[in-house]
Structures are given as structure tokens and as C-alpha cells.
PDB file of C-alpha atoms and ligand atoms in Angstrom:
ATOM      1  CA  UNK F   1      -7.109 -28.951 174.409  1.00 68.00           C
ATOM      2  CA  UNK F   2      -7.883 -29.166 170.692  1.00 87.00           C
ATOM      3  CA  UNK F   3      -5.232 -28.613 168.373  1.00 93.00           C
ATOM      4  CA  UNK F   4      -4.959 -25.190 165.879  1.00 97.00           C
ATOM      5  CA  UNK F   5      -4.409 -27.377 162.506  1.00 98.00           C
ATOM      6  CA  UNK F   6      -5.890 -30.010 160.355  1.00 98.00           C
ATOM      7  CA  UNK F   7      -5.188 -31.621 156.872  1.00 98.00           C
ATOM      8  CA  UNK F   8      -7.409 -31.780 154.178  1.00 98.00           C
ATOM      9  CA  UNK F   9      -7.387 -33.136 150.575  1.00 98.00           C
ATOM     10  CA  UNK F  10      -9.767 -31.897 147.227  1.00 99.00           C
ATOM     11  CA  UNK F  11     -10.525 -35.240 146.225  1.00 98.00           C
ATOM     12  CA  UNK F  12     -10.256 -36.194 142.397  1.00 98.00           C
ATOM     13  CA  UNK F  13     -14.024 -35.425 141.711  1.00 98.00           C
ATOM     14  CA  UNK F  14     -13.896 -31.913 143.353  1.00 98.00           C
ATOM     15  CA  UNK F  15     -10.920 -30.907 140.901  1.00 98.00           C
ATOM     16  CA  UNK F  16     -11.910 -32.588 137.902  1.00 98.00           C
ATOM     17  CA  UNK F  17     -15.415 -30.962 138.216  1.00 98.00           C
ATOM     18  CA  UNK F  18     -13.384 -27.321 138.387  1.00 98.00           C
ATOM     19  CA  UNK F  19     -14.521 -26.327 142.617  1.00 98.00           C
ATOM     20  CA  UNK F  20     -10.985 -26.110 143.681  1.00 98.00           C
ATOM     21  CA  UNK F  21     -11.895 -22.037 143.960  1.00 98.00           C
ATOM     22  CA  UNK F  22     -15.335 -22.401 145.624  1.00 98.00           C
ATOM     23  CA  UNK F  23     -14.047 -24.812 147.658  1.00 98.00           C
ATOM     24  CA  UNK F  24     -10.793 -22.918 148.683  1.00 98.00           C
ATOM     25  CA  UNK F  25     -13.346 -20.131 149.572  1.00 98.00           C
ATOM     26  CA  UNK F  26     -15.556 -21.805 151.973  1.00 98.00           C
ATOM     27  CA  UNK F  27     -12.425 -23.236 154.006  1.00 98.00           C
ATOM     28  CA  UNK F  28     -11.001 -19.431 153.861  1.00 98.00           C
ATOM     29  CA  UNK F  29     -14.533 -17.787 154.357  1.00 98.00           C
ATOM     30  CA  UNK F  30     -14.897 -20.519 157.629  1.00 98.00           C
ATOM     31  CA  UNK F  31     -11.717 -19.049 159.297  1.00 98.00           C
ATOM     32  CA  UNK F  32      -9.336 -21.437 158.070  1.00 98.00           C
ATOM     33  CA  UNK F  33      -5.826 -20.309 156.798  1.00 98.00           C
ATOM     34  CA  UNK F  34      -3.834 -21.943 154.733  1.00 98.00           C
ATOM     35  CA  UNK F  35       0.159 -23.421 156.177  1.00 98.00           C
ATOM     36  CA  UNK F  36       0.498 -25.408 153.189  1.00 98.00           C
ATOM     37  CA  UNK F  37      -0.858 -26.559 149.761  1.00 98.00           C
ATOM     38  CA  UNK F  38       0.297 -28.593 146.952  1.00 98.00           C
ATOM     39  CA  UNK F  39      -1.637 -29.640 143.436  1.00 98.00           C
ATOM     40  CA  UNK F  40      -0.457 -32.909 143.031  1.00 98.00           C
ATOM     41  CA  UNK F  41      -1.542 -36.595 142.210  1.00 98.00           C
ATOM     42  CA  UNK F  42      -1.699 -39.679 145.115  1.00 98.00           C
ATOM     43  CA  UNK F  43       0.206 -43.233 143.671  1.00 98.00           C
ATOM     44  CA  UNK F  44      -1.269 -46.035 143.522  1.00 98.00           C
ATOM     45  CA  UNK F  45       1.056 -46.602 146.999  1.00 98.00           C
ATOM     46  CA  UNK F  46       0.619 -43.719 148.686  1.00 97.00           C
ATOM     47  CA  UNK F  47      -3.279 -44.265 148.480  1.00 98.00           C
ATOM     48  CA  UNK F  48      -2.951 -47.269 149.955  1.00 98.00           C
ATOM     49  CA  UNK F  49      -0.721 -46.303 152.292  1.00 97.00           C
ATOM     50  CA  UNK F  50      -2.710 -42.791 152.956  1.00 96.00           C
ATOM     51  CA  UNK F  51      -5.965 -44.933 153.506  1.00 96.00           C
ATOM     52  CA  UNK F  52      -4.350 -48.083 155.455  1.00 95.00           C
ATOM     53  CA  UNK F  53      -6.659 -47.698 158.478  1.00 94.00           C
ATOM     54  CA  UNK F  54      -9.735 -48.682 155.960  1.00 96.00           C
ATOM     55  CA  UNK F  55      -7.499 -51.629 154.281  1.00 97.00           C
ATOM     56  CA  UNK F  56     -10.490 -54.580 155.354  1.00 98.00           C
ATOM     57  CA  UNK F  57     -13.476 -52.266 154.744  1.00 97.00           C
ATOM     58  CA  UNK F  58     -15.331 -53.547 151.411  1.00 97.00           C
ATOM     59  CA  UNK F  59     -14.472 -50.034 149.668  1.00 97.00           C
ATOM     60  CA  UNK F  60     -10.730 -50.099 150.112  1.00 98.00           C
ATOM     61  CA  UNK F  61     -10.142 -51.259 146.613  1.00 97.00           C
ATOM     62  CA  UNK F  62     -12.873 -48.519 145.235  1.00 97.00           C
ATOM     63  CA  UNK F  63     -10.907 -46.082 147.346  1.00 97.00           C
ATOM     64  CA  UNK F  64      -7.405 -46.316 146.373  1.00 98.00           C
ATOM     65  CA  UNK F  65      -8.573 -46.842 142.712  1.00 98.00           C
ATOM     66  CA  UNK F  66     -10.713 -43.397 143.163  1.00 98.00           C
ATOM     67  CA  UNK F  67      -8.191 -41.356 145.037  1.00 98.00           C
ATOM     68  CA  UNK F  68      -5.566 -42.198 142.104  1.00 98.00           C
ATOM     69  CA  UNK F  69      -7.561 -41.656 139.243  1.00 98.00           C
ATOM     70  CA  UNK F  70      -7.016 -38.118 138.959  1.00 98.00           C
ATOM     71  CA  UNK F  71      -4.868 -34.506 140.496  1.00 98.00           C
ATOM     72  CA  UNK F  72      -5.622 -33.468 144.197  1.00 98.00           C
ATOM     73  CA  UNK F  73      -5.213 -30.387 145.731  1.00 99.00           C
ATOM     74  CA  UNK F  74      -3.507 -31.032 149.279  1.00 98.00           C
ATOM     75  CA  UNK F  75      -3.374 -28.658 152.296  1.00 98.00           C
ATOM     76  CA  UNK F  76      -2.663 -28.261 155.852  1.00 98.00           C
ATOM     77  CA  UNK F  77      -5.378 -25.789 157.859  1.00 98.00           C
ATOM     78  CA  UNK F  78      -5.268 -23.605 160.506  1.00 98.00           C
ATOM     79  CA  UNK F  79      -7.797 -22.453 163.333  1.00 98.00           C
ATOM     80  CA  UNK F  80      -8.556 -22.597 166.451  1.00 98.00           C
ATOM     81  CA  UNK F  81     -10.653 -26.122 167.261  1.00 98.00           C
ATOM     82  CA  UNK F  82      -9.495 -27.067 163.516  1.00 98.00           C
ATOM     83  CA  UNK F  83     -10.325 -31.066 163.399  1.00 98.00           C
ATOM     84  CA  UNK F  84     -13.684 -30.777 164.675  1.00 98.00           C
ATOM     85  CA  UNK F  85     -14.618 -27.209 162.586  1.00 98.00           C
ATOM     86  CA  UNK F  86     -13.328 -28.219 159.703  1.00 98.00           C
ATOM     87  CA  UNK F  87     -15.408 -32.002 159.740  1.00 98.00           C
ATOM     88  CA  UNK F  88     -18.873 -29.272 160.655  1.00 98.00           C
ATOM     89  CA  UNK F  89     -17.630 -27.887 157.247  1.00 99.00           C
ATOM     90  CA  UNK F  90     -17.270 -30.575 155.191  1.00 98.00           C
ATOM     91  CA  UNK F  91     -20.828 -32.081 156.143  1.00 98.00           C
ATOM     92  CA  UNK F  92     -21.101 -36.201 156.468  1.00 98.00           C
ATOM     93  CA  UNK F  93     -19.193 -38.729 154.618  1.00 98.00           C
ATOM     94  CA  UNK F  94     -22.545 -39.085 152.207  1.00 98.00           C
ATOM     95  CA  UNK F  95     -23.519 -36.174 150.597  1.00 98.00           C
ATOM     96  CA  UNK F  96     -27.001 -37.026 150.650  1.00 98.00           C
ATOM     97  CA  UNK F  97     -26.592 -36.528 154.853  1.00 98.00           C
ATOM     98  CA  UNK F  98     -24.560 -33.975 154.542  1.00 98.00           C
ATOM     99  CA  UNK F  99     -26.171 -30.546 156.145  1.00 98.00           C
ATOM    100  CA  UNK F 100     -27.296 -28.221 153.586  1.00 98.00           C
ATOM    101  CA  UNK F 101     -24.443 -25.714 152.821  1.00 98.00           C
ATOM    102  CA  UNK F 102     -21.338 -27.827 153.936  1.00 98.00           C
ATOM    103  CA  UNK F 103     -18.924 -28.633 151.202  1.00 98.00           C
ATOM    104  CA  UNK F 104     -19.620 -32.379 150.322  1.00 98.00           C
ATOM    105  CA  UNK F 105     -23.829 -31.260 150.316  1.00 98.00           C
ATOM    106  CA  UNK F 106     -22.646 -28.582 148.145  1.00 98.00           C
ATOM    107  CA  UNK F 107     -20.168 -30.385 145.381  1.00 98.00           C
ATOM    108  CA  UNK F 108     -20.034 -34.260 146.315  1.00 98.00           C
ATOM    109  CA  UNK F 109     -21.127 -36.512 143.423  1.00 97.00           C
ATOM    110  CA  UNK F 110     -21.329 -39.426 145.529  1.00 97.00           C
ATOM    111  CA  UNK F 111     -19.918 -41.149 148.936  1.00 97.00           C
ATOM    112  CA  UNK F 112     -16.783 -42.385 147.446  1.00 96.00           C
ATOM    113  CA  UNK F 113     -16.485 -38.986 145.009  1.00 98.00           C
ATOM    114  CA  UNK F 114     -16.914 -36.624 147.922  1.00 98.00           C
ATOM    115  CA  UNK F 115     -14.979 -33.913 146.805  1.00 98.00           C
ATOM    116  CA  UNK F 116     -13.236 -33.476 150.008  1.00 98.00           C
ATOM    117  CA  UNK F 117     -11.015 -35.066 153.083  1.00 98.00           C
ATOM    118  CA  UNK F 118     -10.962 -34.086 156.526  1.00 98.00           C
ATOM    119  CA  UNK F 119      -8.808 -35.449 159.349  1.00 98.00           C
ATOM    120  CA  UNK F 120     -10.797 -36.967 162.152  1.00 98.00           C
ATOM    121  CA  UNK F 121      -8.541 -36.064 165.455  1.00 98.00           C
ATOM    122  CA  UNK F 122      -5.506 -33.879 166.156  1.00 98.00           C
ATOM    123  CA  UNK F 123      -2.773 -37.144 165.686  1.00 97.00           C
ATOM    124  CA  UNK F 124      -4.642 -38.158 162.259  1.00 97.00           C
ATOM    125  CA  UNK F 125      -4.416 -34.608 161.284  1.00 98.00           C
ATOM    126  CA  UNK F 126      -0.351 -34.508 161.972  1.00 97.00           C
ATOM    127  CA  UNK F 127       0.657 -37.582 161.006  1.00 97.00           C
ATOM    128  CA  UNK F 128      -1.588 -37.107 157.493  1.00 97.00           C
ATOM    129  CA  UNK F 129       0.179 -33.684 156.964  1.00 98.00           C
ATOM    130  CA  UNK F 130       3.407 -34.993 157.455  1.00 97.00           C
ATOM    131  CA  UNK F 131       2.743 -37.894 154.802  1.00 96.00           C
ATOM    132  CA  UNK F 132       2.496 -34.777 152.436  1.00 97.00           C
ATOM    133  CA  UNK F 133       4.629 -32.210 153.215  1.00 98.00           C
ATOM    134  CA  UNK F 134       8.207 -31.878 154.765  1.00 96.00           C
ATOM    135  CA  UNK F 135       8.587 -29.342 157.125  1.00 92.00           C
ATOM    136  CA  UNK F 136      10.223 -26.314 154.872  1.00 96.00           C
ATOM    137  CA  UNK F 137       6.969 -26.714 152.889  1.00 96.00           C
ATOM    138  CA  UNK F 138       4.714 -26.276 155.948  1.00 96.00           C
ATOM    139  CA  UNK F 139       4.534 -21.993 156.947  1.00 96.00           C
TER     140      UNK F 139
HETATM  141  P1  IDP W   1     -14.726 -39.533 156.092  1.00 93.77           P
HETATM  142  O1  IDP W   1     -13.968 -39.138 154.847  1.00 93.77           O
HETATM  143  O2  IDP W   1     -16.018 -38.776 156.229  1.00 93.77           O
HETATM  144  O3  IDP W   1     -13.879 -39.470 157.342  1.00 93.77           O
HETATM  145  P2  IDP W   1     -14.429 -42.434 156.221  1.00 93.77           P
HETATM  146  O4  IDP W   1     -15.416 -43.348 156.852  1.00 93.77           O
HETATM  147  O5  IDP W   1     -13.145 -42.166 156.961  1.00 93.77           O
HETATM  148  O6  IDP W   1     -15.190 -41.057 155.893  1.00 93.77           O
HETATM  149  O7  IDP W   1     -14.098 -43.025 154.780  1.00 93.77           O
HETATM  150  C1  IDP W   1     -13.001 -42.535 154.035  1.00 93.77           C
HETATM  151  C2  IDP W   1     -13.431 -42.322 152.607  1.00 93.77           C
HETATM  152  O8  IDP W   1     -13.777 -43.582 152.016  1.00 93.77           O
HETATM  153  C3  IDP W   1     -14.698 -41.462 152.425  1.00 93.77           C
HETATM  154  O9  IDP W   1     -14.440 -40.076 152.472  1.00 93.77           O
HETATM  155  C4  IDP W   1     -15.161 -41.914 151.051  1.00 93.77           C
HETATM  156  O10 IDP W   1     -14.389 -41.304 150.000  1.00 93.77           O
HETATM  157  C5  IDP W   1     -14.842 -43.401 151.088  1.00 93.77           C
HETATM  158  N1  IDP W   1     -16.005 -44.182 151.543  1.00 93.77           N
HETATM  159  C6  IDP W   1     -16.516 -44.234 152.806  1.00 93.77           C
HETATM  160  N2  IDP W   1     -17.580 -45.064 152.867  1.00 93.77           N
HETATM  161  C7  IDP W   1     -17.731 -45.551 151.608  1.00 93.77           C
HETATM  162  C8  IDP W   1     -18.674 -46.478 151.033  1.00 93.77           C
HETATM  163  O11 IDP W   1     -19.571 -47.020 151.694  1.00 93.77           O
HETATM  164  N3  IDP W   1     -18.514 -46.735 149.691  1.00 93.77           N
HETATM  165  C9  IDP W   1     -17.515 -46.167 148.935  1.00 93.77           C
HETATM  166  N4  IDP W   1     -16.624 -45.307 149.447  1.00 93.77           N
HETATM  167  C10 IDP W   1     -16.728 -45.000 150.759  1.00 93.77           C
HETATM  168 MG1   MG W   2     -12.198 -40.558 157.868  1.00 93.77          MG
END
């Protein structure tokens, strides 16, 4: 049975070009509700920590220097079939395959500046929200 949450980050691009409200309103406007959210910025460790599963892929480096070069919004979503939803919402990893409409097609710059994350399965989606939040933070 699919799981009811998923995590999701604003990337640094998605803030620093001022869609943390648009953005906030497609994930609410989808169905989504919000458990937990933090504005906050991603160490040099935690990114590399955060993104460990891509550490031999040729963009790690790009990645962790990306996802620390500016503030992140960080949240933990709710809904019913949440992982796979919220991924339909986001649109592919490059914006320029993203489906018209989904929130990378919409404010992406790029495919590493793709305004958004989304968990890819139910454990990734726990085990990512836990790396941000403790559980008195989580509603
Ligand atoms: P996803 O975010 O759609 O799940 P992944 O393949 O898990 O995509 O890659 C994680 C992140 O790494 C992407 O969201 C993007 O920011 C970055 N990334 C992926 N592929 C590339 C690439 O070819 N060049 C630069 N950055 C990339
Ligand atoms: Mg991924």
C-alpha cells in the first residue's frame, strides 16, 4: 500500500527567484497538506550527506555545491498515494521534459537548478524527513 507522506525541498533557485508562494500553492492546490516546514540553509555536510546515494554520479560535486549555495524551504507532505503524486507534480528531473504545468516546467532554470525535490519511494521519503526534522517538529 502506498504511504500518506512525502518530503520535499524548494531548491536554492526556486527561493532565490521569489516562487516559494506559487510553489507552496500548487503542492496545496494538488491536495497536499503540509506536517512540517522549515526555511533554512543545507551545509556543505548535510548536502553531501542528503545526496550520498548520487556520490559517483559526474554531478555530485555540482550538486552539493548548488544545494548549499543558497536558503531552502523544507517540508514534509501529506496525501493519500503522496510519493508517486507528488513526483506527477513536480514534472521530470529536466525541465525541458517536464509536462507542461508541473512545477519544475513551470519555475526550473535548469536540471541541476530545478526548483524543487521530491522523494522517490515511501523509505526515501521517511528517512529524508527525518534527516530534517525531529519528531516534535513533524504535526
Ligand atoms: P530527481 O530530483 O528528479 O529525483 P535525481 O536523478 O535523483 O533526480 O537527481 C537528483 C538531483 O541532481 C536533481 O534533482 C538535479 O538537481 C541534480 N541532477 C540530476 N541530473 C543532473 C545532471 O545531469 N546534471 C546536473 N545536475 C543533475
Ligand atoms: Mg531523486
Amino acid at each position: 500500500m502506498a504511504g500518506k507522506r512525502t518530503f520535499t525541498m524548494i531548491k536554492p533557485d526556486g527561493v532565490a527567484n521569489g516562487h516559494i508562494g506559487a510553489i507552496l500553492e500548487k503542492i496545496n492546490g494538488a491536495g497536499f497538506t503540509i506536517k512540517a516546514m522549515k526555511y533554512t540553509r543545507l551545509s556543505t555536510e548535510d548536502a553531501k550527506s542528503f545526496y550520498a546515494i548520487h556520490k559517483e554520479r559526474p554531478f555530485y560535486g555540482e550538486l552539493v555545491e548548488y544545494m548549499t549555495s543558497g536558503p531552502i524551504v523544507a517540508a514534509i507532505l501529506e496525501k493519500d498515494n503522496a510519493v508517486e503524486d507528488f513526483r506527477t507534480l513536480i514534472g521530470a528531473t529536466n525541465p525541458k521534459e517536464a509536462a507542461p504545468g508541473t512545477i519544475r516546467a513551470l519555475y526550473a532554470e535548469s536540471i541541476a537548478a530545478n526548483a524543487v525535490h521530491g522523494s522517490d519511494s515511501d523509505e526515501n521519503a521517511a528517512i529524508e524527513g527525518a534527516f530534517h526534522f525531529s519528531g516534535r517538529e513533524i504535526f
